[in-house]
Amino acid sequence: DAVFDAMADAVVLYDADGQPVRANPAALAAYGLDPGHTTRDEATRKLTIQHRDGRPVSVDDLPSSRALRGEVVSGEPFRLTN
């Protein structure tokens, strides 16, 4: 728990059904909401999530959605505004 809470990067843990179950303090600060208690659909409605080129990120394109499909996702920057 201490390492998870001390991480500087925003981290959200999801269950096998894609529901967020926990978020670290960096995620709470970055998103301005508790993603651990917000579905991915709700989060994309409350936040503006864009690719670096300005294209919107759909729920299917979220790293969490892609990882749940078995894809390895690493090092992809996004712009977040709320």
mmCIF file of N, CA and C in Angstrom:
data_model
loop_
_atom_site.group_PDB
_atom_site.id
_atom_site.type_symbol
_atom_site.label_atom_id
_atom_site.label_comp_id
_atom_site.label_asym_id
_atom_site.label_seq_id
_atom_site.Cartn_x
_atom_site.Cartn_y
_atom_site.Cartn_z
ATOM 1 N N ASP A 1 0.809 -1.200 0.000
ATOM 2 C CA ASP A 1 0.000 0.000 0.000
ATOM 3 C C ASP A 1 0.854 1.267 0.000
ATOM 4 N N ALA A 2 1.931 1.267 0.774
ATOM 5 C CA ALA A 2 2.768 2.464 0.871
ATOM 6 C C ALA A 2 3.399 2.803 -0.473
ATOM 7 N N VAL A 3 3.880 1.799 -1.197
ATOM 8 C CA VAL A 3 4.504 2.034 -2.505
ATOM 9 C C VAL A 3 3.454 2.543 -3.494
ATOM 10 N N PHE A 4 2.285 1.918 -3.514
ATOM 11 C CA PHE A 4 1.196 2.328 -4.402
ATOM 12 C C PHE A 4 0.827 3.790 -4.142
ATOM 13 N N ASP A 5 0.691 4.150 -2.887
ATOM 14 C CA ASP A 5 0.310 5.514 -2.528
ATOM 15 C C ASP A 5 1.414 6.525 -2.810
ATOM 16 N N ALA A 6 2.671 6.094 -2.775
ATOM 17 C CA ALA A 6 3.791 7.010 -2.973
ATOM 18 C C ALA A 6 4.180 7.188 -4.437
ATOM 19 N N MET A 7 3.629 6.397 -5.325
ATOM 20 C CA MET A 7 3.989 6.501 -6.748
ATOM 21 C C MET A 7 3.639 7.875 -7.295
ATOM 22 N N ALA A 8 4.562 8.448 -8.069
ATOM 23 C CA ALA A 8 4.331 9.772 -8.656
ATOM 24 C C ALA A 8 3.396 9.702 -9.859
ATOM 25 N N ASP A 9 3.364 8.571 -10.546
ATOM 26 C CA ASP A 9 2.488 8.402 -11.707
ATOM 27 C C ASP A 9 1.081 8.034 -11.259
ATOM 28 N N ALA A 10 0.101 8.498 -12.014
ATOM 29 C CA ALA A 10 -1.296 8.160 -11.737
ATOM 30 C C ALA A 10 -1.528 6.694 -12.091
ATOM 31 N N VAL A 11 -2.049 5.922 -11.132
ATOM 32 C CA VAL A 11 -2.308 4.504 -11.335
ATOM 33 C C VAL A 11 -3.725 4.185 -10.877
ATOM 34 N N VAL A 12 -4.485 3.519 -11.762
ATOM 35 C CA VAL A 12 -5.832 3.061 -11.431
ATOM 36 C C VAL A 12 -5.852 1.558 -11.643
ATOM 37 N N LEU A 13 -6.346 0.821 -10.651
ATOM 38 C CA LEU A 13 -6.463 -0.631 -10.755
ATOM 39 C C LEU A 13 -7.884 -0.990 -11.158
ATOM 40 N N TYR A 14 -8.014 -1.949 -12.080
ATOM 41 C CA TYR A 14 -9.309 -2.383 -12.589
ATOM 42 C C TYR A 14 -9.513 -3.860 -12.299
ATOM 43 N N ASP A 15 -10.775 -4.258 -12.147
ATOM 44 C CA ASP A 15 -11.063 -5.681 -12.017
ATOM 45 C C ASP A 15 -11.190 -6.282 -13.419
ATOM 46 N N ALA A 16 -11.433 -7.578 -13.495
ATOM 47 C CA ALA A 16 -11.488 -8.280 -14.784
ATOM 48 C C ALA A 16 -12.638 -7.809 -15.658
ATOM 49 N N ASP A 17 -13.634 -7.161 -15.065
ATOM 50 C CA ASP A 17 -14.772 -6.644 -15.831
ATOM 51 C C ASP A 17 -14.566 -5.204 -16.285
ATOM 52 N N GLY A 18 -13.407 -4.644 -15.971
ATOM 53 C CA GLY A 18 -13.103 -3.289 -16.394
ATOM 54 C C GLY A 18 -13.605 -2.209 -15.461
ATOM 55 N N GLN A 19 -14.036 -2.580 -14.275
ATOM 56 C CA GLN A 19 -14.489 -1.588 -13.303
ATOM 57 C C GLN A 19 -13.314 -1.142 -12.443
ATOM 58 N N PRO A 20 -13.119 0.159 -12.303
ATOM 59 C CA PRO A 20 -12.034 0.627 -11.449
ATOM 60 C C PRO A 20 -12.317 0.279 -10.002
ATOM 61 N N VAL A 21 -11.282 -0.192 -9.305
ATOM 62 C CA VAL A 21 -11.454 -0.585 -7.912
ATOM 63 C C VAL A 21 -10.589 0.227 -6.947
ATOM 64 N N ARG A 22 -9.555 0.859 -7.472
ATOM 65 C CA ARG A 22 -8.662 1.610 -6.596
ATOM 66 C C ARG A 22 -7.827 2.577 -7.422
ATOM 67 N N ALA A 23 -7.551 3.742 -6.836
ATOM 68 C CA ALA A 23 -6.700 4.735 -7.484
ATOM 69 C C ALA A 23 -5.729 5.296 -6.453
ATOM 70 N N ASN A 24 -4.522 5.606 -6.901
ATOM 71 C CA ASN A 24 -3.550 6.182 -5.972
ATOM 72 C C ASN A 24 -3.743 7.706 -5.890
ATOM 73 N N PRO A 25 -3.126 8.357 -4.909
ATOM 74 C CA PRO A 25 -3.289 9.802 -4.759
ATOM 75 C C PRO A 25 -2.899 10.601 -6.009
ATOM 76 N N ALA A 26 -1.907 10.142 -6.752
ATOM 77 C CA ALA A 26 -1.515 10.857 -7.975
ATOM 78 C C ALA A 26 -2.647 10.834 -9.001
ATOM 79 N N ALA A 27 -3.387 9.731 -9.081
ATOM 80 C CA ALA A 27 -4.527 9.644 -9.998
ATOM 81 C C ALA A 27 -5.639 10.582 -9.549
ATOM 82 N N LEU A 28 -5.892 10.623 -8.251
ATOM 83 C CA LEU A 28 -6.926 11.523 -7.733
ATOM 84 C C LEU A 28 -6.591 12.971 -8.071
ATOM 85 N N ALA A 29 -5.324 13.342 -7.909
ATOM 86 C CA ALA A 29 -4.893 14.709 -8.205
ATOM 87 C C ALA A 29 -4.935 15.000 -9.703
ATOM 88 N N ALA A 30 -4.509 14.048 -10.530
ATOM 89 C CA ALA A 30 -4.450 14.256 -11.972
ATOM 90 C C ALA A 30 -5.833 14.358 -12.602
ATOM 91 N N TYR A 31 -6.749 13.538 -12.142
ATOM 92 C CA TYR A 31 -8.070 13.462 -12.772
ATOM 93 C C TYR A 31 -9.083 14.410 -12.160
ATOM 94 N N GLY A 32 -8.856 14.851 -10.925
ATOM 95 C CA GLY A 32 -9.813 15.724 -10.285
ATOM 96 C C GLY A 32 -11.100 15.015 -9.898
ATOM 97 N N LEU A 33 -11.078 13.709 -9.923
ATOM 98 C CA LEU A 33 -12.188 12.863 -9.493
ATOM 99 C C LEU A 33 -11.599 11.546 -9.063
ATOM 100 N N ASP A 34 -12.382 10.733 -8.403
ATOM 101 C CA ASP A 34 -11.874 9.444 -7.935
ATOM 102 C C ASP A 34 -12.177 8.373 -8.968
ATOM 103 N N PRO A 35 -11.204 8.031 -9.824
ATOM 104 C CA PRO A 35 -11.454 7.024 -10.839
ATOM 105 C C PRO A 35 -11.718 5.642 -10.250
ATOM 106 N N GLY A 36 -11.384 5.464 -8.981
ATOM 107 C CA GLY A 36 -11.683 4.201 -8.323
ATOM 108 C C GLY A 36 -13.161 4.014 -8.048
ATOM 109 N N HIS A 37 -13.921 5.098 -8.179
ATOM 110 C CA HIS A 37 -15.362 5.042 -7.947
ATOM 111 C C HIS A 37 -16.120 5.633 -9.122
ATOM 112 N N THR A 38 -15.521 5.592 -10.308
ATOM 113 C CA THR A 38 -16.112 6.136 -11.515
ATOM 114 C C THR A 38 -15.891 5.141 -12.644
ATOM 115 N N THR A 39 -16.923 4.810 -13.389
ATOM 116 C CA THR A 39 -16.735 3.891 -14.514
ATOM 117 C C THR A 39 -15.928 4.597 -15.604
ATOM 118 N N ARG A 40 -15.365 3.825 -16.505
ATOM 119 C CA ARG A 40 -14.602 4.420 -17.604
ATOM 120 C C ARG A 40 -15.507 5.273 -18.482
ATOM 121 N N ASP A 41 -16.757 4.866 -18.671
ATOM 122 C CA ASP A 41 -17.709 5.673 -19.452
ATOM 123 C C ASP A 41 -17.949 7.024 -18.778
ATOM 124 N N GLU A 42 -18.158 7.009 -17.455
ATOM 125 C CA GLU A 42 -18.369 8.256 -16.715
ATOM 126 C C GLU A 42 -17.140 9.148 -16.787
ATOM 127 N N ALA A 43 -15.977 8.542 -16.651
ATOM 128 C CA ALA A 43 -14.735 9.325 -16.684
ATOM 129 C C ALA A 43 -14.555 10.018 -18.021
ATOM 130 N N THR A 44 -14.846 9.332 -19.124
ATOM 131 C CA THR A 44 -14.676 9.966 -20.435
ATOM 132 C C THR A 44 -15.715 11.052 -20.671
ATOM 133 N N ARG A 45 -16.852 10.999 -19.979
ATOM 134 C CA ARG A 45 -17.835 12.082 -20.074
ATOM 135 C C ARG A 45 -17.416 13.282 -19.220
ATOM 136 N N LYS A 46 -16.772 13.041 -18.087
ATOM 137 C CA LYS A 46 -16.390 14.115 -17.172
ATOM 138 C C LYS A 46 -15.057 14.760 -17.538
ATOM 139 N N LEU A 47 -14.185 14.002 -18.173
ATOM 140 C CA LEU A 47 -12.858 14.479 -18.541
ATOM 141 C C LEU A 47 -12.750 14.593 -20.054
ATOM 142 N N THR A 48 -11.930 15.508 -20.504
ATOM 143 C CA THR A 48 -11.573 15.543 -21.917
ATOM 144 C C THR A 48 -10.252 14.800 -22.039
ATOM 145 N N ILE A 49 -10.279 13.663 -22.703
ATOM 146 C CA ILE A 49 -9.087 12.848 -22.887
ATOM 147 C C ILE A 49 -8.771 12.842 -24.375
ATOM 148 N N GLN A 50 -7.566 13.299 -24.706
ATOM 149 C CA GLN A 50 -7.173 13.423 -26.108
ATOM 150 C C GLN A 50 -5.825 12.767 -26.365
ATOM 151 N N HIS A 51 -5.657 12.309 -27.619
ATOM 152 C CA HIS A 51 -4.339 11.894 -28.080
ATOM 153 C C HIS A 51 -3.501 13.159 -28.216
ATOM 154 N N ARG A 52 -2.215 13.016 -28.357
ATOM 155 C CA ARG A 52 -1.325 14.181 -28.463
ATOM 156 C C ARG A 52 -1.684 15.083 -29.634
ATOM 157 N N ASP A 53 -2.248 14.491 -30.701
ATOM 158 C CA ASP A 53 -2.603 15.292 -31.871
ATOM 159 C C ASP A 53 -3.975 15.949 -31.740
ATOM 160 N N GLY A 54 -4.634 15.810 -30.571
ATOM 161 C CA GLY A 54 -5.909 16.464 -30.327
ATOM 162 C C GLY A 54 -7.140 15.616 -30.587
ATOM 163 N N ARG A 55 -6.947 14.435 -31.192
ATOM 164 C CA ARG A 55 -8.097 13.550 -31.421
ATOM 165 C C ARG A 55 -8.632 13.052 -30.088
ATOM 166 N N PRO A 56 -9.960 12.996 -29.941
ATOM 167 C CA PRO A 56 -10.513 12.474 -28.685
ATOM 168 C C PRO A 56 -10.231 10.983 -28.530
ATOM 169 N N VAL A 57 -10.092 10.553 -27.293
ATOM 170 C CA VAL A 57 -9.875 9.141 -26.981
ATOM 171 C C VAL A 57 -11.228 8.542 -26.612
ATOM 172 N N SER A 58 -11.632 7.520 -27.338
ATOM 173 C CA SER A 58 -12.889 6.840 -27.031
ATOM 174 C C SER A 58 -12.669 5.862 -25.880
ATOM 175 N N VAL A 59 -13.750 5.389 -25.288
ATOM 176 C CA VAL A 59 -13.647 4.406 -24.207
ATOM 177 C C VAL A 59 -12.883 3.179 -24.701
ATOM 178 N N ASP A 60 -13.128 2.748 -25.930
ATOM 179 C CA ASP A 60 -12.434 1.577 -26.477
ATOM 180 C C ASP A 60 -10.941 1.801 -26.654
ATOM 181 N N ASP A 61 -10.528 3.065 -26.797
ATOM 182 C CA ASP A 61 -9.106 3.382 -26.986
ATOM 183 C C ASP A 61 -8.371 3.668 -25.681
ATOM 184 N N LEU A 62 -9.096 3.713 -24.547
ATOM 185 C CA LEU A 62 -8.425 3.944 -23.273
ATOM 186 C C LEU A 62 -7.424 2.827 -22.995
ATOM 187 N N PRO A 63 -6.287 3.143 -22.400
ATOM 188 C CA PRO A 63 -5.322 2.095 -22.073
ATOM 189 C C PRO A 63 -5.935 0.962 -21.253
ATOM 190 N N SER A 64 -6.838 1.295 -20.340
ATOM 191 C CA SER A 64 -7.480 0.244 -19.529
ATOM 192 C C SER A 64 -8.318 -0.691 -20.398
ATOM 193 N N SER A 65 -9.044 -0.149 -21.368
ATOM 194 C CA SER A 65 -9.849 -0.989 -22.268
ATOM 195 C C SER A 65 -8.949 -1.881 -23.108
ATOM 196 N N ARG A 66 -7.876 -1.315 -23.605
ATOM 197 C CA ARG A 66 -6.957 -2.075 -24.448
ATOM 198 C C ARG A 66 -6.273 -3.172 -23.659
ATOM 199 N N ALA A 67 -5.863 -2.857 -22.420
ATOM 200 C CA ALA A 67 -5.211 -3.868 -21.575
ATOM 201 C C ALA A 67 -6.181 -5.002 -21.248
ATOM 202 N N LEU A 68 -7.437 -4.668 -21.010
ATOM 203 C CA LEU A 68 -8.431 -5.704 -20.719
ATOM 204 C C LEU A 68 -8.655 -6.633 -21.915
ATOM 205 N N ARG A 69 -8.355 -6.148 -23.113
ATOM 206 C CA ARG A 69 -8.445 -7.000 -24.316
ATOM 207 C C ARG A 69 -7.162 -7.806 -24.530
ATOM 208 N N GLY A 70 -6.189 -7.636 -23.635
ATOM 209 C CA GLY A 70 -4.947 -8.396 -23.734
ATOM 210 C C GLY A 70 -3.814 -7.667 -24.398
ATOM 211 N N GLU A 71 -4.017 -6.431 -24.786
ATOM 212 C CA GLU A 71 -2.979 -5.642 -25.445
ATOM 213 C C GLU A 71 -2.008 -5.086 -24.398
ATOM 214 N N VAL A 72 -0.742 -5.037 -24.734
ATOM 215 C CA VAL A 72 0.252 -4.414 -23.865
ATOM 216 C C VAL A 72 0.286 -2.932 -24.210
ATOM 217 N N VAL A 73 0.077 -2.089 -23.216
ATOM 218 C CA VAL A 73 0.034 -0.645 -23.423
ATOM 219 C C VAL A 73 1.101 -0.018 -22.534
ATOM 220 N N SER A 74 1.980 0.772 -23.144
ATOM 221 C CA SER A 74 3.063 1.372 -22.369
ATOM 222 C C SER A 74 3.515 2.677 -23.014
ATOM 223 N N GLY A 75 3.718 3.676 -22.183
ATOM 224 C CA GLY A 75 4.363 4.903 -22.620
ATOM 225 C C GLY A 75 3.585 5.738 -23.619
ATOM 226 N N GLU A 76 2.262 5.711 -23.576
ATOM 227 C CA GLU A 76 1.473 6.511 -24.510
ATOM 228 C C GLU A 76 0.937 7.751 -23.799
ATOM 229 N N PRO A 77 1.384 8.923 -24.220
ATOM 230 C CA PRO A 77 0.927 10.140 -23.557
ATOM 231 C C PRO A 77 -0.468 10.550 -24.031
ATOM 232 N N PHE A 78 -1.242 11.090 -23.108
ATOM 233 C CA PHE A 78 -2.552 11.631 -23.397
ATOM 234 C C PHE A 78 -2.669 12.992 -22.732
ATOM 235 N N ARG A 79 -3.574 13.819 -23.243
ATOM 236 C CA ARG A 79 -3.888 15.091 -22.600
ATOM 237 C C ARG A 79 -5.206 14.927 -21.871
ATOM 238 N N LEU A 80 -5.215 15.352 -20.627
ATOM 239 C CA LEU A 80 -6.407 15.268 -19.781
ATOM 240 C C LEU A 80 -6.794 16.650 -19.304
ATOM 241 N N THR A 81 -8.064 16.991 -19.456
ATOM 242 C CA THR A 81 -8.577 18.218 -18.863
ATOM 243 C C THR A 81 -9.937 17.910 -18.257
ATOM 244 N N ASN A 82 -10.259 18.632 -17.233
ATOM 245 C CA ASN A 82 -11.584 18.444 -16.619
ATOM 246 C C ASN A 82 -12.232 19.764 -16.346
#
